[in-house]
Amino acid sequence: MFLHSIISSWAKSLATFPVLGLDFSDLSIKFIRFDEHGASISVHCIGNVGLPAGVMVNGAVEKPAELVTALRNLKSLDGRLVKERFVVASLPEEKGFIQLLRIPRLKTDNLDAAVRWELESVVPLPAEEIYFDYEVLTTAGHSDHVDVLLLAYPRALVDSYVSVLSQAGYIPMALELESQAIVRALVLRTNAEPMLVIDLGTTRTSFVLVTNGSIIHTSTISISGQLFESKIEEELGVSAERARELKISVGLDTEKEEGKVAHALAGPLQSLMEEILRHLDFYRDHVVDRGGPASTIERIVLTGGDSNLLGLDSSIARGVKVHVEKWNPFGLVLPRMKSSLPPVPANVAHQYTTAVGLALRGIM
């Protein structure tokens, strides 16, 4: 859906076809492309390539030449050099502005102008310094207004992404908010159930409130897999490598390592649950009228590479009294896939949720 510019204007005019989904983070590039075979699909390529520290910082391109080199040399998990041209790439959640707008129906004949008017009051940058796009959301039972999800990004940041992609030989068909791709991978558009999707990654955690299959609110915090590892390293006095091993093998299991690892993670876990409760309260207090009959969120969906932390789902469920699940990012496409198994193991699949959602833009 991104952005309100030359990128989306010509991309939207093209028929859908398979694209390479490129998920950028500070430490890696994850990618996947599906092939269509009539009604079925298969994975054409999938991979995860590390980036040197400092190439990207908090989602911003700091060393474009090194990023271009990495993009030119992407190799899939089976060692093949990636030769795709058409891509849909992610934009960093923490750099975007997302706002739910309520537009009176009297203004919807000129919705574009109405959104532009609201833009100036909700985005703290001059209009000439941003790109924006918006989506009209499904609104049940309201005849006096429409709900519009506004997305905006600094022009300089978007231009830097387009520049490195172009220099690397790619044609960017669209750039999207990470949460847009995550929701596309996990949630059917026809699913009206309100839910909180939590993307727990290596460097940050994103919260996405979803109802009627659409995003209504997002936020990002610094709690992350790296923070878990640093707490283990600090409290147990072990190396960074050993801390990572303990995070993976022990996690929140109080029966292992005399409960020391779980104790080290207690602080970040408590902070995470407090943030979850704030989002549940936000839904109840501010957006419940957009969520249909449900007055509370009764499902939390975990994804992201560090959502596999042992015991995380059950600990959150006990702490916030809400049902917690981990959804397979390949779950929506498995019925169409030639293989009955995802292309990567279950404990790795959640790393690819954003990339899967980006790639699905071309075929769903």
Short mmCIF file of C-alpha atoms in Angstrom, two decimals:
data_model
loop_
_atom_site.label_atom_id
_atom_site.label_comp_id
_atom_site.label_asym_id
_atom_site.label_seq_id
_atom_site.Cartn_x
_atom_site.Cartn_y
_atom_site.Cartn_z
CA MET A 1 0.00 0.00 0.00
CA PHE A 2 2.96 2.38 0.26
CA LEU A 3 3.57 5.15 -0.75
CA HIS A 4 1.46 8.05 -2.10
CA SER A 5 4.03 8.78 -4.77
CA ILE A 6 5.37 7.57 -8.10
CA ILE A 7 6.15 4.21 -6.46
CA SER A 8 2.58 3.30 -5.68
CA SER A 9 1.04 5.10 -8.65
CA TRP A 10 2.62 2.88 -11.27
CA ALA A 11 2.90 -0.22 -9.12
CA LYS A 12 -0.84 -0.27 -8.50
CA SER A 13 -1.51 -0.23 -12.23
CA LEU A 14 0.31 -3.51 -12.81
CA ALA A 15 -1.25 -6.96 -12.60
CA THR A 16 -0.25 -8.98 -9.57
CA PHE A 17 2.69 -11.30 -10.03
CA PRO A 18 5.34 -12.87 -7.77
CA VAL A 19 7.77 -10.43 -6.15
CA LEU A 20 10.73 -10.78 -3.82
CA GLY A 21 9.78 -9.77 -0.30
CA LEU A 22 12.73 -7.98 1.34
CA ASP A 23 12.61 -7.49 5.10
CA PHE A 24 15.30 -5.08 6.31
CA SER A 25 16.50 -4.93 9.90
CA ASP A 26 19.59 -3.48 11.54
CA LEU A 27 21.30 -6.87 11.57
CA SER A 28 19.97 -8.79 8.57
CA ILE A 29 18.02 -8.96 5.34
CA LYS A 30 15.41 -11.71 5.19
CA PHE A 31 13.75 -12.52 1.88
CA ILE A 32 11.39 -14.90 0.15
CA ARG A 33 9.70 -15.22 -3.23
CA PHE A 34 6.81 -17.49 -4.13
CA ASP A 35 6.11 -18.92 -7.59
CA GLU A 36 2.58 -19.47 -8.84
CA HIS A 37 1.56 -22.65 -10.66
CA GLY A 38 -2.08 -22.11 -11.46
CA ALA A 39 -3.93 -22.50 -8.17
CA SER A 40 -0.85 -23.71 -6.28
CA ILE A 41 2.33 -21.94 -5.20
CA SER A 42 5.87 -22.93 -4.25
CA VAL A 43 8.82 -21.20 -2.64
CA HIS A 44 11.21 -19.99 -5.34
CA CYS A 45 13.87 -18.74 -2.91
CA ILE A 46 14.23 -17.92 0.77
CA GLY A 47 17.15 -16.65 2.81
CA ASN A 48 18.55 -14.67 5.71
CA VAL A 49 21.73 -12.66 5.18
CA GLY A 50 23.52 -10.90 8.03
CA LEU A 51 24.55 -7.24 7.88
CA PRO A 52 27.68 -5.79 9.51
CA ALA A 53 27.02 -3.55 12.49
CA GLY A 54 26.46 0.06 11.50
CA VAL A 55 25.20 -0.50 7.96
CA MET A 56 21.69 0.18 9.23
CA VAL A 57 20.94 1.86 12.55
CA ASN A 58 17.41 2.06 13.94
CA GLY A 59 16.08 1.40 10.46
CA ALA A 60 18.07 4.18 8.78
CA VAL A 61 20.57 3.47 6.00
CA GLU A 62 23.93 4.65 7.39
CA LYS A 63 26.31 2.95 4.94
CA PRO A 64 24.53 2.79 1.58
CA ALA A 65 27.48 1.40 -0.37
CA GLU A 66 27.78 -1.60 1.96
CA LEU A 67 24.03 -2.20 1.84
CA VAL A 68 24.07 -2.11 -1.97
CA THR A 69 26.86 -4.71 -1.96
CA ALA A 70 24.88 -6.95 0.40
CA LEU A 71 21.78 -6.66 -1.79
CA ARG A 72 23.74 -7.53 -4.92
CA ASN A 73 25.06 -10.67 -3.27
CA LEU A 74 21.97 -12.14 -1.63
CA LYS A 75 22.12 -15.92 -1.52
CA SER A 76 19.22 -18.20 -0.68
CA LEU A 77 19.44 -20.93 1.95
CA ASP A 78 20.42 -23.44 -0.76
CA GLY A 79 23.34 -21.24 -1.86
CA ARG A 80 21.84 -19.81 -5.05
CA LEU A 81 22.51 -16.17 -5.93
CA VAL A 82 19.23 -14.25 -5.95
CA LYS A 83 18.50 -12.79 -9.38
CA GLU A 84 15.04 -11.34 -8.86
CA ARG A 85 14.31 -7.79 -10.05
CA PHE A 86 10.88 -6.86 -8.73
CA VAL A 87 10.72 -6.36 -4.96
CA VAL A 88 8.41 -5.24 -2.20
CA ALA A 89 10.49 -4.03 0.75
CA SER A 90 9.78 -3.19 4.37
CA LEU A 91 10.12 0.20 5.97
CA PRO A 92 11.13 0.40 9.66
CA GLU A 93 8.20 0.53 12.05
CA GLU A 94 9.95 2.93 14.41
CA LYS A 95 10.48 5.59 11.73
CA GLY A 96 6.88 5.82 10.53
CA PHE A 97 3.86 7.79 11.65
CA ILE A 98 0.58 5.90 11.85
CA GLN A 99 -2.68 7.49 12.87
CA LEU A 100 -6.30 6.38 12.84
CA LEU A 101 -8.44 9.20 11.45
CA ARG A 102 -12.20 9.62 11.62
CA ILE A 103 -13.43 11.45 8.52
CA PRO A 104 -17.05 12.71 8.33
CA ARG A 105 -18.90 11.08 5.45
CA LEU A 106 -19.77 14.52 4.11
CA LYS A 107 -16.09 14.85 3.22
CA THR A 108 -15.58 11.45 1.64
CA ASP A 109 -16.37 12.73 -1.85
CA ASN A 110 -12.96 14.37 -1.60
CA LEU A 111 -11.28 11.94 0.76
CA ASP A 112 -7.79 12.62 -0.53
CA ALA A 113 -8.08 16.31 0.31
CA ALA A 114 -9.58 15.51 3.72
CA VAL A 115 -6.66 13.22 4.59
CA ARG A 116 -4.16 15.83 3.42
CA TRP A 117 -5.84 18.36 5.70
CA GLU A 118 -5.55 16.02 8.70
CA LEU A 119 -1.97 15.17 7.77
CA GLU A 120 -0.67 18.57 8.83
CA SER A 121 -2.01 18.18 12.36
CA VAL A 122 -0.81 14.63 13.09
CA VAL A 123 2.62 14.40 11.42
CA PRO A 124 5.33 16.65 12.93
CA LEU A 125 7.03 17.31 9.59
CA PRO A 126 6.29 19.70 6.72
CA ALA A 127 4.16 18.12 3.99
CA GLU A 128 6.95 18.50 1.45
CA GLU A 129 9.24 16.34 3.62
CA ILE A 130 7.02 13.27 3.82
CA TYR A 131 5.44 10.55 1.73
CA PHE A 132 2.06 9.28 2.86
CA ASP A 133 -0.65 6.80 2.02
CA TYR A 134 -3.91 5.77 3.62
CA GLU A 135 -6.41 2.94 3.77
CA VAL A 136 -10.15 3.17 4.33
CA LEU A 137 -11.06 0.64 7.02
CA THR A 138 -14.17 -1.45 7.34
CA THR A 139 -16.52 0.38 9.71
CA ALA A 140 -19.45 -1.55 11.10
CA GLY A 141 -22.58 0.29 12.19
CA HIS A 142 -21.41 3.87 11.52
CA SER A 143 -23.12 5.97 8.85
CA ASP A 144 -21.74 9.36 9.87
CA HIS A 145 -18.02 8.73 9.31
CA VAL A 146 -15.34 6.52 7.82
CA ASP A 147 -12.20 5.33 9.59
CA VAL A 148 -8.98 5.93 7.69
CA LEU A 149 -5.55 4.57 8.59
CA LEU A 150 -2.92 7.19 7.74
CA LEU A 151 0.69 6.13 7.16
CA ALA A 152 3.53 8.61 6.67
CA TYR A 153 7.32 8.44 6.41
CA PRO A 154 10.11 11.00 6.12
CA ARG A 155 10.87 11.51 2.44
CA ALA A 156 14.63 11.30 3.02
CA LEU A 157 14.35 7.85 4.60
CA VAL A 158 12.14 6.46 1.83
CA ASP A 159 14.37 7.94 -0.86
CA SER A 160 17.40 6.28 0.74
CA TYR A 161 15.70 2.87 0.53
CA VAL A 162 14.66 3.40 -3.08
CA SER A 163 18.18 4.53 -3.94
CA VAL A 164 19.98 1.48 -2.54
CA LEU A 165 17.45 -0.90 -4.07
CA SER A 166 17.83 0.73 -7.47
CA GLN A 167 21.63 0.77 -7.27
CA ALA A 168 21.56 -2.93 -6.42
CA GLY A 169 19.57 -3.66 -9.58
CA TYR A 170 16.10 -4.06 -8.09
CA ILE A 171 12.83 -2.44 -9.12
CA PRO A 172 10.87 -1.49 -5.98
CA MET A 173 7.21 -2.18 -6.68
CA ALA A 174 6.16 -0.95 -3.24
CA LEU A 175 7.48 -0.10 0.21
CA GLU A 176 5.41 -1.11 3.21
CA LEU A 177 5.22 -0.72 6.93
CA GLU A 178 6.46 -3.91 8.59
CA SER A 179 3.17 -4.33 10.42
CA GLN A 180 1.23 -4.27 7.14
CA ALA A 181 3.24 -7.24 5.91
CA ILE A 182 2.94 -9.08 9.23
CA VAL A 183 -0.84 -8.77 9.24
CA ARG A 184 -1.06 -9.88 5.59
CA ALA A 185 0.94 -13.02 6.44
CA LEU A 186 -1.02 -13.93 9.57
CA VAL A 187 -4.56 -12.57 9.44
CA LEU A 188 -7.27 -13.15 6.85
CA ARG A 189 -8.96 -9.94 5.71
CA THR A 190 -12.28 -11.60 6.51
CA ASN A 191 -11.28 -12.23 10.14
CA ALA A 192 -13.29 -9.69 12.14
CA GLU A 193 -11.85 -10.74 15.52
CA PRO A 194 -9.90 -8.02 17.33
CA MET A 195 -6.43 -9.18 18.34
CA LEU A 196 -3.04 -7.93 19.43
CA VAL A 197 -0.15 -9.10 17.27
CA ILE A 198 3.29 -8.86 18.90
CA ASP A 199 6.41 -9.04 16.73
CA LEU A 200 9.32 -9.79 19.06
CA GLY A 201 12.55 -9.28 17.16
CA THR A 202 16.28 -9.12 17.74
CA THR A 203 16.45 -5.35 18.23
CA ARG A 204 12.88 -4.25 19.08
CA THR A 205 9.30 -5.34 19.67
CA SER A 206 6.30 -4.05 17.72
CA PHE A 207 2.67 -4.13 18.82
CA VAL A 208 -0.08 -4.20 16.21
CA LEU A 209 -3.75 -3.86 17.11
CA VAL A 210 -5.91 -5.49 14.43
CA THR A 211 -9.66 -5.64 13.94
CA ASN A 212 -11.74 -6.58 10.91
CA GLY A 213 -8.49 -7.76 9.34
CA SER A 214 -7.03 -4.22 9.36
CA ILE A 215 -4.43 -2.42 11.45
CA ILE A 216 -5.81 0.23 13.77
CA HIS A 217 -2.78 1.03 15.93
CA THR A 218 0.94 0.23 16.14
CA SER A 219 3.84 1.04 18.44
CA THR A 220 7.42 -0.07 18.96
CA ILE A 221 9.54 -0.50 22.10
CA SER A 222 13.17 -1.42 22.75
CA ILE A 223 12.52 -4.75 24.52
CA SER A 224 14.16 -7.33 22.28
CA GLY A 225 16.07 -10.56 21.91
CA GLN A 226 19.30 -8.62 22.33
CA LEU A 227 18.04 -7.21 25.64
CA PHE A 228 17.24 -10.74 26.83
CA GLU A 229 20.77 -11.84 25.98
CA SER A 230 22.41 -8.85 27.65
CA LYS A 231 20.44 -9.45 30.87
CA ILE A 232 21.53 -13.10 30.93
CA GLU A 233 25.14 -12.13 30.22
CA GLU A 234 25.11 -9.50 32.95
CA GLU A 235 23.38 -11.45 35.72
CA LEU A 236 25.02 -14.83 35.11
CA GLY A 237 28.46 -13.47 34.22
CA VAL A 238 28.70 -15.47 30.99
CA SER A 239 29.92 -14.63 27.50
CA ALA A 240 27.62 -13.15 24.86
CA GLU A 241 27.71 -16.43 22.95
CA ARG A 242 26.79 -18.44 26.04
CA ALA A 243 24.02 -15.97 26.90
CA ARG A 244 22.49 -16.52 23.48
CA GLU A 245 22.69 -20.29 23.93
CA LEU A 246 20.96 -20.06 27.31
CA LYS A 247 18.26 -17.80 25.92
CA ILE A 248 17.45 -20.40 23.28
CA SER A 249 17.81 -23.59 25.33
CA VAL A 250 16.52 -22.44 28.72
CA GLY A 251 14.43 -19.30 28.26
CA LEU A 252 11.82 -18.87 30.99
CA ASP A 253 11.97 -22.46 32.23
CA THR A 254 12.45 -22.16 36.00
CA GLU A 255 13.41 -25.84 36.26
CA LYS A 256 16.60 -25.38 34.22
CA GLU A 257 19.89 -23.77 35.31
CA GLU A 258 18.46 -23.42 38.85
CA GLY A 259 16.03 -20.83 37.52
CA LYS A 260 18.83 -18.29 37.07
CA VAL A 261 18.10 -17.60 33.41
CA ALA A 262 14.38 -17.13 34.08
CA HIS A 263 15.26 -14.79 36.95
CA ALA A 264 17.52 -12.73 34.69
CA LEU A 265 14.66 -12.35 32.22
CA ALA A 266 12.04 -11.46 34.83
CA GLY A 267 12.57 -7.70 34.49
CA PRO A 268 12.20 -7.50 30.68
CA LEU A 269 9.27 -9.93 30.83
CA GLN A 270 7.47 -7.74 33.37
CA SER A 271 8.07 -4.64 31.21
CA LEU A 272 6.75 -6.51 28.19
CA MET A 273 3.57 -7.53 30.01
CA GLU A 274 3.00 -3.99 31.26
CA GLU A 275 3.21 -2.77 27.67
CA ILE A 276 0.76 -5.48 26.57
CA LEU A 277 -1.71 -4.38 29.26
CA ARG A 278 -1.42 -0.77 28.05
CA HIS A 279 -2.37 -1.88 24.54
CA LEU A 280 -5.30 -3.92 25.80
CA ASP A 281 -6.48 -0.86 27.74
CA PHE A 282 -5.99 1.34 24.67
CA TYR A 283 -8.23 -0.94 22.63
CA ARG A 284 -10.92 -0.99 25.30
CA ASP A 285 -10.84 2.77 25.91
CA HIS A 286 -10.30 4.16 22.41
CA VAL A 287 -11.11 1.77 19.60
CA VAL A 288 -13.64 -0.74 20.86
CA ASP A 289 -16.37 0.86 18.70
CA ARG A 290 -14.37 -0.09 15.61
CA GLY A 291 -14.04 -3.72 16.61
CA GLY A 292 -17.54 -5.04 16.24
CA PRO A 293 -19.26 -6.85 19.11
CA ALA A 294 -16.14 -7.72 21.12
CA SER A 295 -15.49 -5.24 23.92
CA THR A 296 -12.10 -6.70 24.82
CA ILE A 297 -9.24 -8.41 23.05
CA GLU A 298 -9.24 -12.11 23.81
CA ARG A 299 -6.37 -13.25 21.60
CA ILE A 300 -2.69 -12.30 21.45
CA VAL A 301 -0.63 -13.57 18.52
CA LEU A 302 3.15 -13.84 18.87
CA THR A 303 5.55 -13.73 15.95
CA GLY A 304 9.14 -12.66 15.24
CA GLY A 305 12.37 -14.55 15.76
CA ASP A 306 12.41 -14.18 19.55
CA SER A 307 8.78 -15.21 20.00
CA ASN A 308 10.24 -18.72 20.30
CA LEU A 309 11.64 -17.91 23.75
CA LEU A 310 10.84 -21.00 25.79
CA GLY A 311 7.82 -20.39 28.02
CA LEU A 312 7.08 -16.90 26.68
CA ASP A 313 3.56 -17.63 25.46
CA SER A 314 2.43 -19.30 28.67
CA SER A 315 4.08 -16.63 30.85
CA ILE A 316 2.31 -13.82 29.00
CA ALA A 317 -1.01 -15.67 29.13
CA ARG A 318 -0.72 -16.06 32.91
CA GLY A 319 0.39 -12.48 33.38
CA VAL A 320 -2.24 -10.66 31.33
CA LYS A 321 -5.07 -13.26 31.47
CA VAL A 322 -5.48 -13.40 27.68
CA HIS A 323 -5.14 -16.41 25.38
CA VAL A 324 -1.74 -16.38 23.60
CA GLU A 325 -0.83 -18.23 20.41
CA LYS A 326 2.05 -18.41 17.94
CA TRP A 327 0.73 -18.44 14.39
CA ASN A 328 2.70 -20.00 11.55
CA PRO A 329 3.58 -17.25 9.02
CA PHE A 330 3.12 -19.86 6.27
CA GLY A 331 -0.27 -20.90 7.63
CA LEU A 332 -2.37 -18.93 5.14
CA VAL A 333 -0.39 -20.15 2.12
CA LEU A 334 0.13 -23.80 3.11
CA PRO A 335 -3.22 -24.87 1.59
CA ARG A 336 -1.92 -23.59 -1.77
CA MET A 337 1.65 -24.84 -1.45
CA LYS A 338 2.85 -27.84 -3.44
CA SER A 339 4.71 -29.05 -0.36
CA SER A 340 2.72 -29.81 2.78
CA LEU A 341 5.60 -28.50 4.91
CA PRO A 342 6.93 -24.94 5.28
CA PRO A 343 10.33 -24.34 3.64
CA VAL A 344 12.04 -23.78 7.02
CA PRO A 345 11.72 -25.45 10.46
CA ALA A 346 8.99 -24.23 12.81
CA ASN A 347 11.51 -22.68 15.22
CA VAL A 348 12.90 -20.55 12.37
CA ALA A 349 9.71 -19.72 10.46
CA HIS A 350 8.75 -16.78 12.68
CA GLN A 351 11.87 -14.92 11.56
CA TYR A 352 10.33 -14.70 8.09
CA THR A 353 6.85 -13.37 8.93
CA THR A 354 7.46 -9.89 7.51
CA ALA A 355 9.20 -11.21 4.39
CA VAL A 356 6.33 -13.64 3.76
CA GLY A 357 3.77 -10.86 4.03
CA LEU A 358 5.76 -8.66 1.65
CA ALA A 359 6.03 -11.45 -0.92
CA LEU A 360 2.32 -12.24 -0.63
CA ARG A 361 1.49 -8.73 -1.79
CA GLY A 362 2.25 -9.91 -5.30
CA ILE A 363 -0.06 -12.94 -5.29
CA MET A 364 -2.86 -12.31 -2.77
#
